[in-house]
Every structure is written in structure tokens, then in C-alpha cells.
Short mmCIF file of C-alpha atoms and ligand atoms in Angstrom, two decimals:
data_model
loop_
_atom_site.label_atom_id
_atom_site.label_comp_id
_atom_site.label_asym_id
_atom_site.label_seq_id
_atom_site.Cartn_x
_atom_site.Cartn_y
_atom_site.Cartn_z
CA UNK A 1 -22.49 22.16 24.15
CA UNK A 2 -21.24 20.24 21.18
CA UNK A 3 -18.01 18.18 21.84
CA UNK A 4 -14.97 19.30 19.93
CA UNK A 5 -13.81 16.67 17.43
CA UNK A 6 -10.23 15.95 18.06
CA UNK A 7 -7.59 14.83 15.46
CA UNK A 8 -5.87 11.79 15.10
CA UNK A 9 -1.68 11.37 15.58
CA UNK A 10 -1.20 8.75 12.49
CA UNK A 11 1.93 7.01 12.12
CA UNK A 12 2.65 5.39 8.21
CA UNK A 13 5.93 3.71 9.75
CA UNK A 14 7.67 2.20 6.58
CA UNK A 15 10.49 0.54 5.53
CA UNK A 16 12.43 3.49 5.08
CA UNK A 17 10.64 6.50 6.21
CA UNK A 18 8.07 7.35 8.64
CA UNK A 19 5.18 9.85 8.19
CA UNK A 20 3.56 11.36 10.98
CA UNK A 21 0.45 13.49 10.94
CA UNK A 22 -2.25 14.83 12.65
CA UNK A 23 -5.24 14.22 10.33
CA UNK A 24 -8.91 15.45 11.10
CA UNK A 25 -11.43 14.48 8.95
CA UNK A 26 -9.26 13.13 6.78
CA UNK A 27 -7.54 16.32 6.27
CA UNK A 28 -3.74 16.48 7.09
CA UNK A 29 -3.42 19.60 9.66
CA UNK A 30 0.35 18.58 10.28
CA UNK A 31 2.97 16.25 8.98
CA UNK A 32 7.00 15.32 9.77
CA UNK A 33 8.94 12.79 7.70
CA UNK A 34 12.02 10.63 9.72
CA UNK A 35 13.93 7.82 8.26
CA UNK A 36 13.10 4.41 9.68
CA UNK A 37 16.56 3.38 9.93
CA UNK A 38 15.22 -0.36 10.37
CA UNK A 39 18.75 -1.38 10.56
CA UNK A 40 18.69 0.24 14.12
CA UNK A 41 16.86 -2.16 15.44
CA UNK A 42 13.31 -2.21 17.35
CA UNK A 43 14.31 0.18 20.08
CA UNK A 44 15.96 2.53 17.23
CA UNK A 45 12.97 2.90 15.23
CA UNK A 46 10.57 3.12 18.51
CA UNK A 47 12.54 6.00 19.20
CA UNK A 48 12.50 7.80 15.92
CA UNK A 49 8.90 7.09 16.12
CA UNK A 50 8.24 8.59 19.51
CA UNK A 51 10.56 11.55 18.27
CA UNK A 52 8.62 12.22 14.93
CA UNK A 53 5.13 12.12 17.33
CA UNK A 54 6.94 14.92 19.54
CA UNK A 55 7.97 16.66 16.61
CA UNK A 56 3.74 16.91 15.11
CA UNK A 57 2.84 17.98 18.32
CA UNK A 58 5.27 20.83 19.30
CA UNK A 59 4.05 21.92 15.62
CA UNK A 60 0.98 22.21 16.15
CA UNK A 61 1.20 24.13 19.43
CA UNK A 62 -0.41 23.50 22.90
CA UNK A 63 -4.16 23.28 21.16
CA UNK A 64 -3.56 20.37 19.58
CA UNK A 65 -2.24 18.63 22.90
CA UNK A 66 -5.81 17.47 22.76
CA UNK A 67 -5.16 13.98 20.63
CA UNK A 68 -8.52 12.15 19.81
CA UNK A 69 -6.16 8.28 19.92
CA UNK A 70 -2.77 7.53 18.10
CA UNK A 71 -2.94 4.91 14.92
CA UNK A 72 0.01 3.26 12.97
CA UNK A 73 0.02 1.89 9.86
CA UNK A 74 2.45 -0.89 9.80
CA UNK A 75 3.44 -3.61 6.87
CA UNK A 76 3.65 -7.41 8.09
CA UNK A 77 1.46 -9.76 9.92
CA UNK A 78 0.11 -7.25 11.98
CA UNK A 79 -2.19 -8.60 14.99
CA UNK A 80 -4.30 -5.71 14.91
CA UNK A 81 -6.51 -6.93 18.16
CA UNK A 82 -3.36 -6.77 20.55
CA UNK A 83 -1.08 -4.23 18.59
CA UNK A 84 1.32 -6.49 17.88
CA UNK A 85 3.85 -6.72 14.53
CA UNK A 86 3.98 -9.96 14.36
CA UNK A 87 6.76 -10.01 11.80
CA UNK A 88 7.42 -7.07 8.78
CA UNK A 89 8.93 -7.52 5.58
CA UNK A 90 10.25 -4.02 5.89
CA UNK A 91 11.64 -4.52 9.72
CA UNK A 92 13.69 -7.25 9.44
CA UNK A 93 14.63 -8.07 13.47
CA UNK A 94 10.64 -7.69 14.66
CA UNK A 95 9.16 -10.65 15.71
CA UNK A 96 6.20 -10.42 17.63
CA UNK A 97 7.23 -6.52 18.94
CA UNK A 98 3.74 -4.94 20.91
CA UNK A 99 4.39 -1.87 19.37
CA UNK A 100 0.85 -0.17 20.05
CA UNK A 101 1.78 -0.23 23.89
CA UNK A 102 5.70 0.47 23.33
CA UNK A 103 4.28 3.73 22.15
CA UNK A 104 1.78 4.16 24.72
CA UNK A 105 4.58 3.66 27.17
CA UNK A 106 5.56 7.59 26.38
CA UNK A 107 1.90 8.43 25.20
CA UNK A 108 -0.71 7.49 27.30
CA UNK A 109 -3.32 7.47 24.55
CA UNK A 110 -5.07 5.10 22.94
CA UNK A 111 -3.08 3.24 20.63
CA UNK A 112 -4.27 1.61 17.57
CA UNK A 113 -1.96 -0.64 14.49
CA UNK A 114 -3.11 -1.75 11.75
CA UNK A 115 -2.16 -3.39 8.21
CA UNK A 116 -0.35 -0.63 6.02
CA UNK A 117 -2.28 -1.25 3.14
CA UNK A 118 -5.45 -1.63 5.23
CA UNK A 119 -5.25 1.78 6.32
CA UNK A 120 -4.37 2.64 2.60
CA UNK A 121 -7.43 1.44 1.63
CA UNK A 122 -9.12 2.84 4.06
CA UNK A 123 -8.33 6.52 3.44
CA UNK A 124 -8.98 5.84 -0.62
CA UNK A 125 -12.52 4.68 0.47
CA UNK A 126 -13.31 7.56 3.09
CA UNK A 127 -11.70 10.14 1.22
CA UNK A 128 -9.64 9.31 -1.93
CA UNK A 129 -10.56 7.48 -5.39
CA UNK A 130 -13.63 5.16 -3.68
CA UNK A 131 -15.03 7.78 -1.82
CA UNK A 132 -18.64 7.09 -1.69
CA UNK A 133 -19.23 3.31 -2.37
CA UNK A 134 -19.40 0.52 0.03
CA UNK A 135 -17.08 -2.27 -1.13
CA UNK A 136 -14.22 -1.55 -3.01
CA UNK A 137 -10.53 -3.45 -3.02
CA UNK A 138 -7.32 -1.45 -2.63
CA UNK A 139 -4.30 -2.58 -4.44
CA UNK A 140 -0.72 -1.10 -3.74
CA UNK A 141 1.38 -2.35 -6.62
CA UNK A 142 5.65 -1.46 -6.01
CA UNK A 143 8.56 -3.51 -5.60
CA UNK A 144 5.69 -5.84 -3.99
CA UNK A 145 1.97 -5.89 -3.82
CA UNK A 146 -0.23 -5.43 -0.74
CA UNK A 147 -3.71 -4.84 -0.27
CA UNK A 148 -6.73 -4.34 1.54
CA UNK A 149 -10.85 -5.24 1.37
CA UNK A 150 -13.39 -2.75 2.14
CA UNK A 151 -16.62 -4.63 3.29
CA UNK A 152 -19.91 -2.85 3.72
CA UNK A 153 -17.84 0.54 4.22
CA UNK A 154 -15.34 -1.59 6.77
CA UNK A 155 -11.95 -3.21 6.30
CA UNK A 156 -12.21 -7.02 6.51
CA UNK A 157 -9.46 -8.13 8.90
CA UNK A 158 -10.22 -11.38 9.05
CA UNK A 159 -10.05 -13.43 11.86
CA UNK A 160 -6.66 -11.88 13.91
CA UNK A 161 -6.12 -9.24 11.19
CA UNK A 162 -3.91 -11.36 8.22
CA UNK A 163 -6.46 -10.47 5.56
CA UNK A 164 -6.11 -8.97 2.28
CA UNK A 165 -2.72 -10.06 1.19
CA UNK A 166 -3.78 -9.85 -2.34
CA UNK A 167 -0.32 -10.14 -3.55
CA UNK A 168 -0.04 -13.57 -2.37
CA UNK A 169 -2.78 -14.82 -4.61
CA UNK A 170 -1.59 -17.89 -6.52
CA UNK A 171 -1.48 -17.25 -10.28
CA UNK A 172 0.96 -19.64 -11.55
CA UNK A 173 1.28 -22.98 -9.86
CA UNK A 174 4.23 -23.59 -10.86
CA UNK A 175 5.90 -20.06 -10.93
CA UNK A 176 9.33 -19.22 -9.17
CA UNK A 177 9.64 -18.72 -5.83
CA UNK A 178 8.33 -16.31 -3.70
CA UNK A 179 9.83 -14.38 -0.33
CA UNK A 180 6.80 -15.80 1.61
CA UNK A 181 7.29 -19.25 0.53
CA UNK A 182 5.16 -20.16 -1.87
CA UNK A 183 4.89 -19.88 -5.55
CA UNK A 184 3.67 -18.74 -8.20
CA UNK A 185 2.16 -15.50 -6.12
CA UNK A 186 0.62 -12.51 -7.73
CA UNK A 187 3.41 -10.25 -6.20
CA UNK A 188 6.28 -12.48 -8.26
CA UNK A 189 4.61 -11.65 -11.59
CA UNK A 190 2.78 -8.64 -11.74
CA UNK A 191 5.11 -5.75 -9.09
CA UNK A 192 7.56 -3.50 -10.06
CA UNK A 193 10.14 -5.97 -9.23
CA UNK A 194 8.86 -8.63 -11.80
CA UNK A 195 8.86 -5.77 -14.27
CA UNK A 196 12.07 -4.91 -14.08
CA UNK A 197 13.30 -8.58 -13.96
CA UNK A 198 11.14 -9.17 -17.35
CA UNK A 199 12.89 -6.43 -19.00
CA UNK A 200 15.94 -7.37 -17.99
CA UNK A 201 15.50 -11.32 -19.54
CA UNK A 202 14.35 -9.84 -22.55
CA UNK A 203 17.31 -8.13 -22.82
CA UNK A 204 19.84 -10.30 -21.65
CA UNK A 205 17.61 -12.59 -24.80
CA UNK A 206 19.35 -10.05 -27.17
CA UNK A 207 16.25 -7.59 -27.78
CA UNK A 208 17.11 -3.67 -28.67
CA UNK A 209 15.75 -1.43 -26.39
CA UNK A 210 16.48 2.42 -24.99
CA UNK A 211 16.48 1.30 -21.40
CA UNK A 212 20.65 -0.44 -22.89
CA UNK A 213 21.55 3.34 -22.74
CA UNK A 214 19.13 4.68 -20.06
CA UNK A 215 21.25 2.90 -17.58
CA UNK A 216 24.86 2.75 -19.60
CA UNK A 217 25.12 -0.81 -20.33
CA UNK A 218 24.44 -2.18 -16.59
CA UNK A 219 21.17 -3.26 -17.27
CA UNK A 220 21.00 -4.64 -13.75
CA UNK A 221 20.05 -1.63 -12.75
CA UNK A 222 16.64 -1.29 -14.71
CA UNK A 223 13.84 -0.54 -12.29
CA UNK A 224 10.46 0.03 -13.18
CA UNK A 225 11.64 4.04 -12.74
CA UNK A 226 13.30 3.82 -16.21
CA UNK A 227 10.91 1.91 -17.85
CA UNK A 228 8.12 4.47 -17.22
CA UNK A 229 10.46 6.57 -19.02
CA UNK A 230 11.02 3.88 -21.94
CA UNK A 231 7.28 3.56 -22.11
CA UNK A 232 6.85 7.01 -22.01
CA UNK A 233 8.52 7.23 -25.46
CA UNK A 234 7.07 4.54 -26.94
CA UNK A 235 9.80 2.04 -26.40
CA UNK A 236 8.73 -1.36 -27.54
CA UNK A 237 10.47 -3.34 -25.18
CA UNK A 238 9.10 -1.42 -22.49
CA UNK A 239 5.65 -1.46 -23.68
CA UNK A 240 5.57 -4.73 -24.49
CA UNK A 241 6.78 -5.61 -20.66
CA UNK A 242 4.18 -2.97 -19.26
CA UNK A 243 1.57 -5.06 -21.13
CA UNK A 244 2.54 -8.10 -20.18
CA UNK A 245 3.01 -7.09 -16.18
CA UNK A 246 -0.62 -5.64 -16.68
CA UNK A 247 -2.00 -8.66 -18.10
CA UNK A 248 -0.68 -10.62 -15.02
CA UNK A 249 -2.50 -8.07 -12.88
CA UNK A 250 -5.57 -8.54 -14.59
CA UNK A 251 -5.66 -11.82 -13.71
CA UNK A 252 -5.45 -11.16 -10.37
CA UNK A 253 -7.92 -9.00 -10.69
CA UNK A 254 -10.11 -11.62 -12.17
CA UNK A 255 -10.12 -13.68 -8.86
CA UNK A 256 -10.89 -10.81 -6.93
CA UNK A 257 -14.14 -9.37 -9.04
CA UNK A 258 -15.23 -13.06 -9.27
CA UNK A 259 -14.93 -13.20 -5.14
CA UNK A 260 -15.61 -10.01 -3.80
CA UNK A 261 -17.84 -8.76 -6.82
CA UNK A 262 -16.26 -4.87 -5.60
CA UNK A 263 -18.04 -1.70 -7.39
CA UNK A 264 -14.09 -0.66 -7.41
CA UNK A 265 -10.63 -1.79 -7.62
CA UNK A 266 -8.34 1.04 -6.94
CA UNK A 267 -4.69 1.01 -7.75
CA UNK A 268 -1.70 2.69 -6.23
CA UNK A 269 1.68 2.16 -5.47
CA UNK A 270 4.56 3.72 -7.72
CA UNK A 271 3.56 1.24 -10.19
CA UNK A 272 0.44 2.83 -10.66
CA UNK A 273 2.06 5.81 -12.42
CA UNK A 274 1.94 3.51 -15.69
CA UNK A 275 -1.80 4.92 -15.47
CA UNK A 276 -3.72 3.91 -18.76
CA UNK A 277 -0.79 2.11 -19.36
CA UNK A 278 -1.20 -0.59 -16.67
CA UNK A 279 -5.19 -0.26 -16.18
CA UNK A 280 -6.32 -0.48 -19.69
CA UNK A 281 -4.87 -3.63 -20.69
CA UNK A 282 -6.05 -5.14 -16.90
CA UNK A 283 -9.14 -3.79 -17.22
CA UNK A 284 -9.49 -6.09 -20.88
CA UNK A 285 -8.07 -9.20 -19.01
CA UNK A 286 -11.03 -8.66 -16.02
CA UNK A 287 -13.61 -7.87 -19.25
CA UNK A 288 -12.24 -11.16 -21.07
CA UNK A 289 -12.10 -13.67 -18.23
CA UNK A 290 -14.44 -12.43 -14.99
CA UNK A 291 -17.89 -13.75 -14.81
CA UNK A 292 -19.78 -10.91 -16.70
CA UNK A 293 -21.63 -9.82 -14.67
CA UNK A 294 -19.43 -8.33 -11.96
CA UNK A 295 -16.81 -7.87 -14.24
CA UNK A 296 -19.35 -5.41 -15.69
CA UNK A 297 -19.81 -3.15 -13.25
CA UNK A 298 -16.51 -2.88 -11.16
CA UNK A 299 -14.42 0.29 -12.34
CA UNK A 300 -10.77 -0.05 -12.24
CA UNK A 301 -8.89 3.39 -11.47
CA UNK A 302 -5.79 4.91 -9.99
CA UNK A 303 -5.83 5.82 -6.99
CA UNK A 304 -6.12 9.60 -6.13
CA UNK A 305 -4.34 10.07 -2.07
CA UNK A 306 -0.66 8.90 -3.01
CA UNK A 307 1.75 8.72 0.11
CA UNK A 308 -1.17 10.27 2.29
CA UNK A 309 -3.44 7.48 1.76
CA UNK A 310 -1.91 5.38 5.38
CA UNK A 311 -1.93 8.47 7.61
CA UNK A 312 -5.33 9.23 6.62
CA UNK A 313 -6.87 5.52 6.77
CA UNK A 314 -4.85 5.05 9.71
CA UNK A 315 -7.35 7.87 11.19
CA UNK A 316 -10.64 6.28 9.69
CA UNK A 317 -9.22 3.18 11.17
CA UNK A 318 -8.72 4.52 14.54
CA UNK A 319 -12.40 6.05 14.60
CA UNK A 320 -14.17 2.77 13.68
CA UNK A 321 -12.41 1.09 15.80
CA UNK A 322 -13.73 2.90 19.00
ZN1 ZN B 1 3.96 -14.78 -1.97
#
């Protein structure tokens, strides 16, 4: 008798919102959103968690009672051997919170957590925009940039599980401050965040541009939402920040062909909706300044999962891991 293949119970636990879903195959057969509410507190969000997980499975109906392991997807230092957050960006109070057993506390299952953008790149390898090849680097480009390596059809972890911060490259020496402490990082000059701050300087420089009106006057409150609008008809402020923001991404990109030599760099994130926008002038930075020969071969593309991508890497994950 041939086993039945059980699904996975992924978690994408986020900043703001949680996504829970039972994926097979890479296939999402149920899904429930719940805010994070990270203001709440560990216990607050364990809870939400726990209630989002109860929530997929009284969907799905007594059949799917049969869970293969759980997996979250998690941003931070995650220690992915011992299932630990270490610390999060997005979770502000969690310092070293063992969140793979917390859950297995109300789910005796076997838990696995790993790296948000890990699992991202996971599911684009296994199912999404690098489906197919054997080493290709993730990049999710928003208000910051994370990543993750695929190896030889694995995610490289490194030693405890801190690898792939690829928006924490170095790219300007001297460059302004970044939240992690250092300077200069990849993150500072090439996110959605340093997009909307270069728009902003230009404007605050005196230079015209539709986004004055887009937001009334309160220019603060440019994000990289209403440029992709400004770009979108043909502003030339905008366009001239998209370029620039791409060009810094290029050159991250640069250091990561010349390293990794990857048959593809995928790119999501919000920012990613620039599309040609963002990926043609990178791709002419990586052409320009990459050693040829990788540069030559590595395809640069959007990537194709959106939002989905963690819950279903978080299963691939969770299967390689056993
Ligand atoms: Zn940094």
C-alpha cells in the first residue's frame, strides 16, 4: 500500500499579518489571514497564531487532521536548529522566544522555523520563478531587503541559520546609517524606503514632479506606492529615482553573481512591481561590472508566487528538513 502524502500547516507570521495554510505539493489546499498585532506581545501573537492554525484545520474538516509537520516562516535571526527567534525586526519585544516548541505546546507535531525569506526562496525555487535550476538567489526588495541562497537545490543556512541577509551587503562605506548598525548596507540604498527618501530630497532640492500633487503638498508621505504611479506616467522625477534605486541594486547584484555565480536572481517584494522598470537597468549594472562570465549567464526576473511564496517554501523547508 502506498503511504498517503500528508500536507504541511505553514505559518508566514509577519509583521503585521499572519498567513496560515495547508500546502501539499506546493499547492495551497487552505489558507486564513490574522493580524499579528506584534504590539500584543509574545504571548498575544502565540495565541493568534495557535488560533489561525485552529482556524485551517476546522476548514479543512476531520481528513485533514492528518498534518505531515507544522513550519513557520519567521523574519529575524532565526536559529533554525533549535526553533528559536532570536530577535525580529518585525516583533519588537522577542528576544530569544522558542517559538517552534511554544507551538508544539498545543500541537504536538513536529515543528519547524525558518528565515522568512529563506522559505521565500524556497517556494520560488520548488515551484515559482526558479523552478527547475539548482542555485538561484532570492531577493525580497520592500521597505527593507531580505534574502535567501539556494545551494545545489538547498537553502544555505549557514552555520546556526543567519545566512543570506543580502540586504546587509556593504555598498557604500561610508553611507548613512543603518537599523542593524552598520553602514552603508544594500537595504539603506536600494528598498522601497530609500526610494521614497530619494524622491523626497529631490524634491525638498526644488525639482517639479507629479508625486507634489499625488500626495497634496505633504510630500512626507511619498512611498514607493505613489511613485509606481509617477513612473507609471512617465514622471521624470520618478523615473529618474527608479533608475537610480535600480542601479544601487545592481550593484548588489554584482557581488552576488561574482560570489555565488547563480543561473538566477529572482526578485520580489512590493518593490518588484517596478518590473522592467527596476530589472532592466540592474540587469545593465550586473552586464557592466560582474566578471563576464557569470554575469553572462545568470537571468534576472520577477518573481512569479507573490505573498504565497513563505507558506509554500515553508513546506519545501519542512520536507528537507526531515
Ligand atoms: Zn544593514
Amino acid at each position: 500500500m502506498v503511504e498517503e502524502k500528508l500536507p504541511v500547516l505553514a505559518v508566514d507570521l509577519g509583521g503585521t499579518k499572519i498567513l496560515t495554510a495547508l500546502v501539499l505539493d506546493g499547492r495551497i489546499l487552505v489558507k486564513d489571514y490574522s493580524t499579528t498585532n506584534a504590539r500584543g506581545g509574545v504571548s498575544s501573537v502565540i495565541k493568534r497564531i495557535n488560533e489561525s492554525i485552529a482556524r485551517v484545520l476546522k476548514q479543512c474538516g476531520q481528513d485533514c487532521s492528518q498534518i505531515y509537520s507544522i513550519s513557520i516562516a519567521a523574519a529575524g535571526a532565526i536559529d533554525t536548529r533549535n526553533g528559536v527567534v532570536t530577535l525580529s525586526p518585525n516583533l519588537p519585544d522577542w528576544r530569544d522566544v522558542p517559538l517552534a516548541k511554544m507551538i508544539q505546546e498545543k500541537y504536538p507535531l513536529k515543528t519547524y522555523l525558518v528565515h522568512d525569506a529563506g522559505a521565500a526562496a524556497l517556494g520560488e525555487h520548488g515551484y515559482g520563478a526558479g523552478k527547475g535550476l539548482e542555485n538561484i538567489i532570492f531577493l525580497t526588495v520592500s521597505t527593507g531587503i531580505g534574502g535567501g541562497i539556494i545551494i545545489n537545490n538547498k537553502l544555505y543556512e549557514g552555520a546556526a541559520g543567519a545566512a543570506g541577509e543580502v540586504g546587509h551587503m556593504t555598498i557604500d562605506i561610508n553611507g548613512s546609517k543603518c537599523p542593524c548598525g552598520n553602514t552603508g548596507c544594500l537595504e539603506n540604498l536600494a528598498s522601497g524606503t530609500a526610494m521614497a527618501r530619494e524622491a523626497v530630497r529631490l524634491i525638498k532640492s526644488g525639482e517639479k514632479s507629479s508625486l507634489i500633487d499625488m500626495v497634496k503638498g505633504k510630500i512626507d508621505r511619498i512611498t514607493a506606492k505613489e511613485i509606481l504611479y509617477a513612473v507609471n506616467e512617465q514622471d521624470s522625477l520618478a523615473m529618474s529615482v527608479v533608475n537610480r534605486i535600480a542601479f544601487n541594486l545592481g550593484v548588489g547584484l554584482v557581488n552576488l553573481v561574482n560570489i555565488f555565480n547563480p543561473e538566477m536572481i529572482v526578485i520580489g517584494g512590493g518593490i518588484s512591481n517596478f518590473g522592467e522598470y527596476l530589472l532592466e537597468p540592474a540587469r545593465r549594472v550586473v552586464k557592466e561590472r560582474a566578471f563576464p562570465f557569470p554575469a553572462k549567464m545568470v537571468k534576472i526576473v520577477k518573481a512569479k508566487l507573490g505573498e504565497d511564496a513563505g507558506v509554500i517554501g515553508a513546506e519545501v523547508y519542512a520536507r528537507q528538513r526531515n
